[in-house]
Tab-separated table of C-alpha atoms in Angstrom:
chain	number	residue	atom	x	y	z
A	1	UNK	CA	-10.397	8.311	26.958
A	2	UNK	CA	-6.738	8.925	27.106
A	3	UNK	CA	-4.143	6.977	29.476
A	4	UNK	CA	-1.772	9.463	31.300
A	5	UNK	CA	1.455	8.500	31.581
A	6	UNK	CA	1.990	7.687	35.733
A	7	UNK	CA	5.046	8.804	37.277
A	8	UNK	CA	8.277	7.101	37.216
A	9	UNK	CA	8.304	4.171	40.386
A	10	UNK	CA	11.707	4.464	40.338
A	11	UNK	CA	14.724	5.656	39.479
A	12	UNK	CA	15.797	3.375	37.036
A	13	UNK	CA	11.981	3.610	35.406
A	14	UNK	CA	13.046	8.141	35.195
A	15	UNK	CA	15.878	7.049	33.152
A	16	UNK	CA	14.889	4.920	30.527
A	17	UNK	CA	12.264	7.820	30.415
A	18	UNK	CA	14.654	10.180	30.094
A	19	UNK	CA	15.561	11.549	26.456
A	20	UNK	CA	19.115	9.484	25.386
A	21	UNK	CA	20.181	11.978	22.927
A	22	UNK	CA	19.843	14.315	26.025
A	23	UNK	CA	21.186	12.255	28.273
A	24	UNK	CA	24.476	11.901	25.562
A	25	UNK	CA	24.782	15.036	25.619
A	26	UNK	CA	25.221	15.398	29.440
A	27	UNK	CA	27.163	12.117	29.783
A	28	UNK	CA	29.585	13.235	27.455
A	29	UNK	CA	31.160	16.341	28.957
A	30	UNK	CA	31.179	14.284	32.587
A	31	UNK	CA	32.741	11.456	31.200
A	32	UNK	CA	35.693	13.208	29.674
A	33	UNK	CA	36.088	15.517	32.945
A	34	UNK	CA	36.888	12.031	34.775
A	35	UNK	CA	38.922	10.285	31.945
A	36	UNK	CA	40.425	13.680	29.919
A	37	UNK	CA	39.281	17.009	31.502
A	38	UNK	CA	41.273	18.838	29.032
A	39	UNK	CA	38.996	17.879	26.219
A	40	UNK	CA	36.024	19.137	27.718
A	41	UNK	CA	36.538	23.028	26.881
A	42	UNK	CA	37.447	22.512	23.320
A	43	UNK	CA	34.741	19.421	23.301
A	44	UNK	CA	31.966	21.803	24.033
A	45	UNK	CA	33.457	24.853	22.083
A	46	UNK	CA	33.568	22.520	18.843
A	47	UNK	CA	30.193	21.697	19.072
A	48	UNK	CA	29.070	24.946	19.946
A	49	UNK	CA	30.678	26.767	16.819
A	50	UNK	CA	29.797	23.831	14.489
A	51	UNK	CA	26.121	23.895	15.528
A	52	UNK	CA	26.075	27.625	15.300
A	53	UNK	CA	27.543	27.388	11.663
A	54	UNK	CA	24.832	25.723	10.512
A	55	UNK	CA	22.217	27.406	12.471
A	56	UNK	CA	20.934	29.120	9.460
A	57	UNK	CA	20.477	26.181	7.474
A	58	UNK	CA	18.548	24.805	10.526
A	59	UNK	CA	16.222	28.507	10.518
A	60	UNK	CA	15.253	27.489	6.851
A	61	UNK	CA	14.498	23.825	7.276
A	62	UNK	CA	12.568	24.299	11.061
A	63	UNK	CA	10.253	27.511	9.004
A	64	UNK	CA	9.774	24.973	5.742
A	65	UNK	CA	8.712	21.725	7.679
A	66	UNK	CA	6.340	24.185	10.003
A	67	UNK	CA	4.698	26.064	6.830
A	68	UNK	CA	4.318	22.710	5.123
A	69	UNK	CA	2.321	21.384	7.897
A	70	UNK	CA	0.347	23.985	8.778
A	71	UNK	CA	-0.540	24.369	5.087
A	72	UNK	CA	-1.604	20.656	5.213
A	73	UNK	CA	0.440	20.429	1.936
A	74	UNK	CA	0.779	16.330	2.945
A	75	UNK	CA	-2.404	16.119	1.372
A	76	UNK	CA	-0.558	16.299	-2.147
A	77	UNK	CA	1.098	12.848	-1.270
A	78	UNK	CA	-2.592	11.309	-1.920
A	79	UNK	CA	-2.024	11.907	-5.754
A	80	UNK	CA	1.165	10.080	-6.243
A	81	UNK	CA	-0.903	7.197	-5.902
A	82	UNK	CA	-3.857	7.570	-8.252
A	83	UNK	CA	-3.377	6.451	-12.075
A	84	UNK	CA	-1.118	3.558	-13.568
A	85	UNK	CA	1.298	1.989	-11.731
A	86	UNK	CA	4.369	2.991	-13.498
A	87	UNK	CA	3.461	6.517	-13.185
A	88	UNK	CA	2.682	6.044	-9.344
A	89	UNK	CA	6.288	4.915	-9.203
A	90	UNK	CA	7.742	7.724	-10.770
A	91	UNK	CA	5.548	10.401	-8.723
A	92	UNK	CA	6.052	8.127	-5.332
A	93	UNK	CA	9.429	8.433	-5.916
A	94	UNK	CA	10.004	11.651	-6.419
A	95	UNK	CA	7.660	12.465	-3.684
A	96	UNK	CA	9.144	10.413	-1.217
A	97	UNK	CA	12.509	11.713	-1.762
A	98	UNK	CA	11.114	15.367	-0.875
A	99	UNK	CA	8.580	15.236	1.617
A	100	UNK	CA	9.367	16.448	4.944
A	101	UNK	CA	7.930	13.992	7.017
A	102	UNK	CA	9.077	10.846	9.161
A	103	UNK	CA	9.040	7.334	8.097
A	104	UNK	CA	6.695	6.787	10.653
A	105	UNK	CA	4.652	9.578	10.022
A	106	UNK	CA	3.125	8.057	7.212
A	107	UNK	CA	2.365	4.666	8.294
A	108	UNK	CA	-1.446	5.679	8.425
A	109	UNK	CA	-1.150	6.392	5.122
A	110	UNK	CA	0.918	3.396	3.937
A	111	UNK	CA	-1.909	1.616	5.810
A	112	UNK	CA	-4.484	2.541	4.499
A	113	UNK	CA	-3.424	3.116	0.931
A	114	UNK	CA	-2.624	-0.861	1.066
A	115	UNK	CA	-5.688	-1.694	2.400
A	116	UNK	CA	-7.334	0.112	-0.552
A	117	UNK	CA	-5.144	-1.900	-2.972
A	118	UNK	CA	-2.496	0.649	-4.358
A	119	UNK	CA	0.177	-1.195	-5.598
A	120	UNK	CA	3.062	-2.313	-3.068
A	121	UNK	CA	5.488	-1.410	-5.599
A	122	UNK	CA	4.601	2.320	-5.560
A	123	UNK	CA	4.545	1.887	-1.953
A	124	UNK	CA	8.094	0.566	-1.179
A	125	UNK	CA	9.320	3.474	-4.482
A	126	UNK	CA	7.780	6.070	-1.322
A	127	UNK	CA	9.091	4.095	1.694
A	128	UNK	CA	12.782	3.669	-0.050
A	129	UNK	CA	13.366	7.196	-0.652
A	130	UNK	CA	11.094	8.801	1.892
A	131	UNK	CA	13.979	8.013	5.289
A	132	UNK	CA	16.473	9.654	2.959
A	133	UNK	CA	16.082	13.530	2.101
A	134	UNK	CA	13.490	15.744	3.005
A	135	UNK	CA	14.091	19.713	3.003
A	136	UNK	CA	15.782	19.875	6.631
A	137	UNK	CA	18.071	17.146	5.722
A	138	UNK	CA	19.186	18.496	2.371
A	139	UNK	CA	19.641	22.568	4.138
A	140	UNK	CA	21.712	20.793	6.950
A	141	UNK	CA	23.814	17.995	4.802
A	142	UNK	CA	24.172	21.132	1.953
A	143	UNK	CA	25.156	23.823	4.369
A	144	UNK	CA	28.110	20.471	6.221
A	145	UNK	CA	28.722	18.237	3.453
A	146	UNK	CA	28.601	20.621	0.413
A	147	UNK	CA	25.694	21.559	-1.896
A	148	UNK	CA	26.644	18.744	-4.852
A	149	UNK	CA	26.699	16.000	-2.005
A	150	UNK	CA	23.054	17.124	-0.981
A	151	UNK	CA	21.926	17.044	-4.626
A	152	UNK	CA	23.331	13.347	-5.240
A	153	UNK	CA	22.266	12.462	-2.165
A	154	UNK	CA	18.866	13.708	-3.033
A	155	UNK	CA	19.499	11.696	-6.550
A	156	UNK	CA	20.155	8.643	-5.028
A	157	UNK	CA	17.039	8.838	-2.903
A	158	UNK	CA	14.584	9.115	-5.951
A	159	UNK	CA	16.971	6.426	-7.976
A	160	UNK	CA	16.464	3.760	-4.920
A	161	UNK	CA	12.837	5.102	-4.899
A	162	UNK	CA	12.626	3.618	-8.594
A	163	UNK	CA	14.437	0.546	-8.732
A	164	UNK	CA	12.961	-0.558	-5.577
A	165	UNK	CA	9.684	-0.005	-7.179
A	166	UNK	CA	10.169	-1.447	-10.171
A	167	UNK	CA	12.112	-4.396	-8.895
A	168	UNK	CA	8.469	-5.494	-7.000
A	169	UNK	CA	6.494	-4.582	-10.096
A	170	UNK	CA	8.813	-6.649	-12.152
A	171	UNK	CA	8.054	-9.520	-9.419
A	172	UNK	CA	5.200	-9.077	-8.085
A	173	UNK	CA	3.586	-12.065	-8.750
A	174	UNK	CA	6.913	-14.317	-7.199
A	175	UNK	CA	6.128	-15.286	-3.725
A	176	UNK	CA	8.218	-12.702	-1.919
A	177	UNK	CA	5.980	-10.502	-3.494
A	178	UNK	CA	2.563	-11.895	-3.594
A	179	UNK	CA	0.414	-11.366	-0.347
A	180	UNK	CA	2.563	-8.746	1.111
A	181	UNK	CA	0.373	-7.572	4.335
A	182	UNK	CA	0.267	-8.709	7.475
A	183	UNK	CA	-3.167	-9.945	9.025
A	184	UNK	CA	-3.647	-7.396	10.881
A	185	UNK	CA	-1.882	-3.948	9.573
A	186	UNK	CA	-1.018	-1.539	11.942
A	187	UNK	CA	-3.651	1.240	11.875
A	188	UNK	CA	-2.444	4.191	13.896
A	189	UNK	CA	0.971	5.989	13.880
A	190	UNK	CA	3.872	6.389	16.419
A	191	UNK	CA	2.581	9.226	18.258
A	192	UNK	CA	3.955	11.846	15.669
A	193	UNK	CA	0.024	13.187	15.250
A	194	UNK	CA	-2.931	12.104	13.199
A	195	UNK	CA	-3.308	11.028	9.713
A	196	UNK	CA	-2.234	14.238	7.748
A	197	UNK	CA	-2.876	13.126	4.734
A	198	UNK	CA	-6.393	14.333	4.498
A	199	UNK	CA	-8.504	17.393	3.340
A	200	UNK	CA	-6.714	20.363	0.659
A	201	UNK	CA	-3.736	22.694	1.360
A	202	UNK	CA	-4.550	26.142	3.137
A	203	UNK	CA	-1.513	27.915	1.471
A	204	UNK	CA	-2.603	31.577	3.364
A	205	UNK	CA	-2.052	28.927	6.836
A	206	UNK	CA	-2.236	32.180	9.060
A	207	UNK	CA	-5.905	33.094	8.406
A	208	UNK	CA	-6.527	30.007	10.712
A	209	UNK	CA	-5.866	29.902	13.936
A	210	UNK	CA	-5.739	26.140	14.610
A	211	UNK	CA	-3.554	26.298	11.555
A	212	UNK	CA	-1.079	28.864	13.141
A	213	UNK	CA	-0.619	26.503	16.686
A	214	UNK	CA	0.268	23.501	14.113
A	215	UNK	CA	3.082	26.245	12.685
A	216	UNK	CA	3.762	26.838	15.815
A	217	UNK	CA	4.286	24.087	17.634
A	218	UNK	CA	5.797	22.403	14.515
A	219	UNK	CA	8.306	25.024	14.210
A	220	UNK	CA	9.475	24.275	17.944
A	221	UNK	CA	9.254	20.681	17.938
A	222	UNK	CA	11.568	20.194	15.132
A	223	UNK	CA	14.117	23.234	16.124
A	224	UNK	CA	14.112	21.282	19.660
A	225	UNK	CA	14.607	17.683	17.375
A	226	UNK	CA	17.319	19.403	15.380
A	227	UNK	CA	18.878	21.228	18.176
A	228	UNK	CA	19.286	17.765	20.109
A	229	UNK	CA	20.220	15.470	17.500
A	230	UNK	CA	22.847	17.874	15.543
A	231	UNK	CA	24.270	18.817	18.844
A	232	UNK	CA	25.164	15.393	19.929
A	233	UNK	CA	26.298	14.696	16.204
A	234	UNK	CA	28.588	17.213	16.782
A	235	UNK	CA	30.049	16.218	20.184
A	236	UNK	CA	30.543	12.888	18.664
A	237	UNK	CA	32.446	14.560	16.010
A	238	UNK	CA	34.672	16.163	18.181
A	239	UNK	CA	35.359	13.272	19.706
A	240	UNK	CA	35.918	10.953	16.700
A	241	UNK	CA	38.717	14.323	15.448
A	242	UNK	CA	40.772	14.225	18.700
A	243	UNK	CA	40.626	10.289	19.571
A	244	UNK	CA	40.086	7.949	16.099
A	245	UNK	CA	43.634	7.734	14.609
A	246	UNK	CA	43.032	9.185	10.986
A	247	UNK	CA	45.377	6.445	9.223
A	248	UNK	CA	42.646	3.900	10.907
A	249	UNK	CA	39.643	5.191	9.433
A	250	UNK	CA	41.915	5.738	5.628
A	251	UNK	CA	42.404	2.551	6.132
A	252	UNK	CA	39.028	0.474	6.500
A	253	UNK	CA	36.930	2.834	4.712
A	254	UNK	CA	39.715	5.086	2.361
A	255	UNK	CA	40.989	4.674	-1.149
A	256	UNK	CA	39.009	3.454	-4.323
A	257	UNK	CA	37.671	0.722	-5.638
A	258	UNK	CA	34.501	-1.246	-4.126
A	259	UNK	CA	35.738	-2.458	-0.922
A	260	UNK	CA	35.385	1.016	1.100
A	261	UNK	CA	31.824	1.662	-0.690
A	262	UNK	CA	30.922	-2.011	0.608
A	263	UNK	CA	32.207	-1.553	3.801
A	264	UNK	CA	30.501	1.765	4.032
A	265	UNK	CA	27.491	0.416	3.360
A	266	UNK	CA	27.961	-1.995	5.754
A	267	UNK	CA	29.155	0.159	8.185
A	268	UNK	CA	26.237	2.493	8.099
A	269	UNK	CA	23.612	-0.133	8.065
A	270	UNK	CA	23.750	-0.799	11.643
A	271	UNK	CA	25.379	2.099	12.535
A	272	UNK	CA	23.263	4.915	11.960
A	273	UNK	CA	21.319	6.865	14.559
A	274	UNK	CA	19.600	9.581	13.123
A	275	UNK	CA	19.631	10.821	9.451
A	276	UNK	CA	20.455	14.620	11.479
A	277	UNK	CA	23.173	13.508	13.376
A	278	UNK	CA	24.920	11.072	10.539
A	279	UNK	CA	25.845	14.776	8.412
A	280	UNK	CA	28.218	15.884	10.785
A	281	UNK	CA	29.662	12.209	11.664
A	282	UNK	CA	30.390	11.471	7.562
A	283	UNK	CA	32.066	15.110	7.837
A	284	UNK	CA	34.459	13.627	10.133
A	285	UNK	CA	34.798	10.557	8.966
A	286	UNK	CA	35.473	12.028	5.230
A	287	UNK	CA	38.006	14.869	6.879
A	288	UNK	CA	39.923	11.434	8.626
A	289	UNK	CA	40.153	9.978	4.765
A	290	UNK	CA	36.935	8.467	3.786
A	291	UNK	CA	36.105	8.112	0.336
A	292	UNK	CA	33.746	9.892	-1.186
A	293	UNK	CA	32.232	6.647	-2.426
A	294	UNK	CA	31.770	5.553	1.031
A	295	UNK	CA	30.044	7.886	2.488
A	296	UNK	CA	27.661	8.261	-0.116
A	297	UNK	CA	26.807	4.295	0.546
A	298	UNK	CA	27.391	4.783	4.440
A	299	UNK	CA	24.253	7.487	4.429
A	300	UNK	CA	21.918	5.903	1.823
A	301	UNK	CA	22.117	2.490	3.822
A	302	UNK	CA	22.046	3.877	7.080
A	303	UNK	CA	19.016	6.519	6.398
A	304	UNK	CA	16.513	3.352	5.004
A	305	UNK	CA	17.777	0.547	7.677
A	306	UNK	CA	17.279	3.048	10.414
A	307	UNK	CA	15.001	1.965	13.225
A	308	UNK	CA	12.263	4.265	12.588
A	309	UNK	CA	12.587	3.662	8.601
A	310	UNK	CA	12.646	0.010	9.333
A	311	UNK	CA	10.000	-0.128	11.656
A	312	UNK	CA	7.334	1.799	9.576
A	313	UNK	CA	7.932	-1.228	7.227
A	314	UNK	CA	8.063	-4.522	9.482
A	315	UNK	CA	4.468	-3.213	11.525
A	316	UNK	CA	2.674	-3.393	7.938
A	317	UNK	CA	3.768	-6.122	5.815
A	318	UNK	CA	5.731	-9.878	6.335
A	319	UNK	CA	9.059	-10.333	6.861
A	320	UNK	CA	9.853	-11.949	3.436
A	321	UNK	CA	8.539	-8.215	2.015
A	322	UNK	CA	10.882	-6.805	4.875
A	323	UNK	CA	14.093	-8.443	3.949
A	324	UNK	CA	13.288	-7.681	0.557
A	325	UNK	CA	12.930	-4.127	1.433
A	326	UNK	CA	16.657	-4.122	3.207
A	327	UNK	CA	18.214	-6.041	-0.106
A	328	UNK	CA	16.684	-3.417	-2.518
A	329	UNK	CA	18.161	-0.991	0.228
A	330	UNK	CA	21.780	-2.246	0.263
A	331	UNK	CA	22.068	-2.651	-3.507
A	332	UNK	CA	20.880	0.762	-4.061
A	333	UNK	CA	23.688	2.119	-1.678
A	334	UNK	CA	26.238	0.681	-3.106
A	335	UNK	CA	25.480	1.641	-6.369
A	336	UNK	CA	24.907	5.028	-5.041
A	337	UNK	CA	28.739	4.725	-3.519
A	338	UNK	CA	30.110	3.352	-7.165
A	339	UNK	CA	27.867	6.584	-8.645
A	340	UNK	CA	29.234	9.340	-6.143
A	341	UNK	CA	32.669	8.038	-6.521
A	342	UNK	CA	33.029	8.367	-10.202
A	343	UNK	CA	31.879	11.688	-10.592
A	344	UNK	CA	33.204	13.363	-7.128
């Protein structure tokens, strides 16, 4: 039997309801018609161009998630564990870095493949690079941040995939290491749908009509989830352009050497909201003098301490795994930063 949500008692109870990118997205335009009504036009117009300059790279990624789903392809995840462990590193890795699902998605999965015994170190190889690039986010960050940014990007997701995992198979029998699950593991997901990672790809998805309502309604929910986050993103930006002095931001997080990639990585950390909306903030922040170094370590450490990416790892094993987790995280963007910044 299913609870139904009851209506709001109050208005206070509507709002926390309410969506908050959404509700940014109203706020914003009110706000500056009280403090700075001449920035609402060009506020709204940036945002409007920017999101539909990228509108075909959002087409591509909403049709690619959709015919993924509804073709059940998840199922091929199930492999990348099976065989020896090295090998499930490499293929979680890789895997991670290009499926096109949410870190919480797969918490089922996680679940029960621990349970089962697969290896934790192929496990946190998937959970390192999963938050990081999936097909949407590489269309949307190649068609903002440039194609080569989207490829090392993509690079440094499967490289963090691999030294994460190899770092816990090196030390897997140290304590922070050794009994890794929590008593009682978190079974179900986050309300993103059931376990998908079942059953054999359908590649012909449209002979099936139970398959074509998953295309469907995937295709809509993630146009909507695009549409709202990279909307927002983009108001921010406009925002950041007109009102963050440029010299500031050249300042803290400009230049070369390691101190901007540190600080970028420390920056994004706490920072980030959404992997969608951090594209078009980085854009600003590298047209106001960021350093290419920077934002490379700003995204990769903001993408796997987000709270979804962090969650999906705190509800399943202890916090000594957890912290672990967010080291292997920070290390590997910064050495991303030091890696983009040579060669950009």
């Amino acid at each position: 039997m299913t609870d139904l949500p009851h209506p709001p008692r109050s208005p206070l109870e509507a709002l926390r309801r309410t969506d908050k990118a959404w509700l940014a997205i109203v706020l914003i335009p009110l706000v500056l018609a009280v403090l700075d009504r001449e920035q609402v036009g060009p506020t709204i117009r940036f945002a409007v161009e920017a999101l539909g300059h990228t509108g075909i790279f959002i087409g591509f990624a909403v049709l690619a998630v959709a015919y993924l789903k509804a073709t059940g392809a998840e199922a091929l995840l199930a492999k990348a564990f099976e065989g020896r462990e090295v090998r499930m590193i490499f293929l979680a890795a890789l895997l991670g870095g290009l499926s096109p699902f949410c870190s919480c998605e797969v918490i089922p999965f996680i679940a029960a493949l621990l349970a089962v015994g697969a290896p934790l170190s192929a496990v946190m190889a998937f959970w390192l690079a999963s938050p990081l690039m999936d097909p949407a986010m590489f269309l949307i960050t190649s068609g903002t941040l440039g194609f080569d940014f989207a490829l090392a990007k993509t690079g440094s997701a499967v490289g963090l995939g691999l030294m994460g995992g190899f770092t816990v198979m090196a030390f897997a029998q140290s304590p922070v290491f050794a009994d890794p699950l929590r008593q009682q593991p978190v079974k179900q997901g986050c309300g993103c749908g059931t376990n998908p990672f079942t059953g054999k790809p359908h590649w012909a998805f449209w002979n099936e009509p139970a398959r074509r309502a998953t295309f469907r309604d995937t295709a809509f929910e993630n146009a909507l989830f695009l549409g709202k986050w990279l909307l927002l993103a983009y108001m921010i930006e406009a925002l950041m352009l007109h009102y963050v002095p440029a010299e500031m931001i050249a300042t803290v997080l400009g230049g070369s050497g390691l101190q901007p990639i540190l600080l970028g990585a420390l920056v994004g950390a706490p920072a980030y909201l959404n992997g969608y909306a951090a594209v078009p903030l980085v854009d600003a922040l590298l047209a106001q003098g960021m350093s290419n170094g920077a934002a490379m370590s700003f995204v990769i450490a903001g993408g796997v301490s987000c709270i979804p990416a962090a969650i999906a790892v705190w509800a399943l094993v202890k916090p000594r795994v957890f912290f672990a987790y967010l080291g292997i995280a920070m290390v590997g963007a910064m050495l991303a930063g030091i890696g983009w910044a040579a060669i950009a």
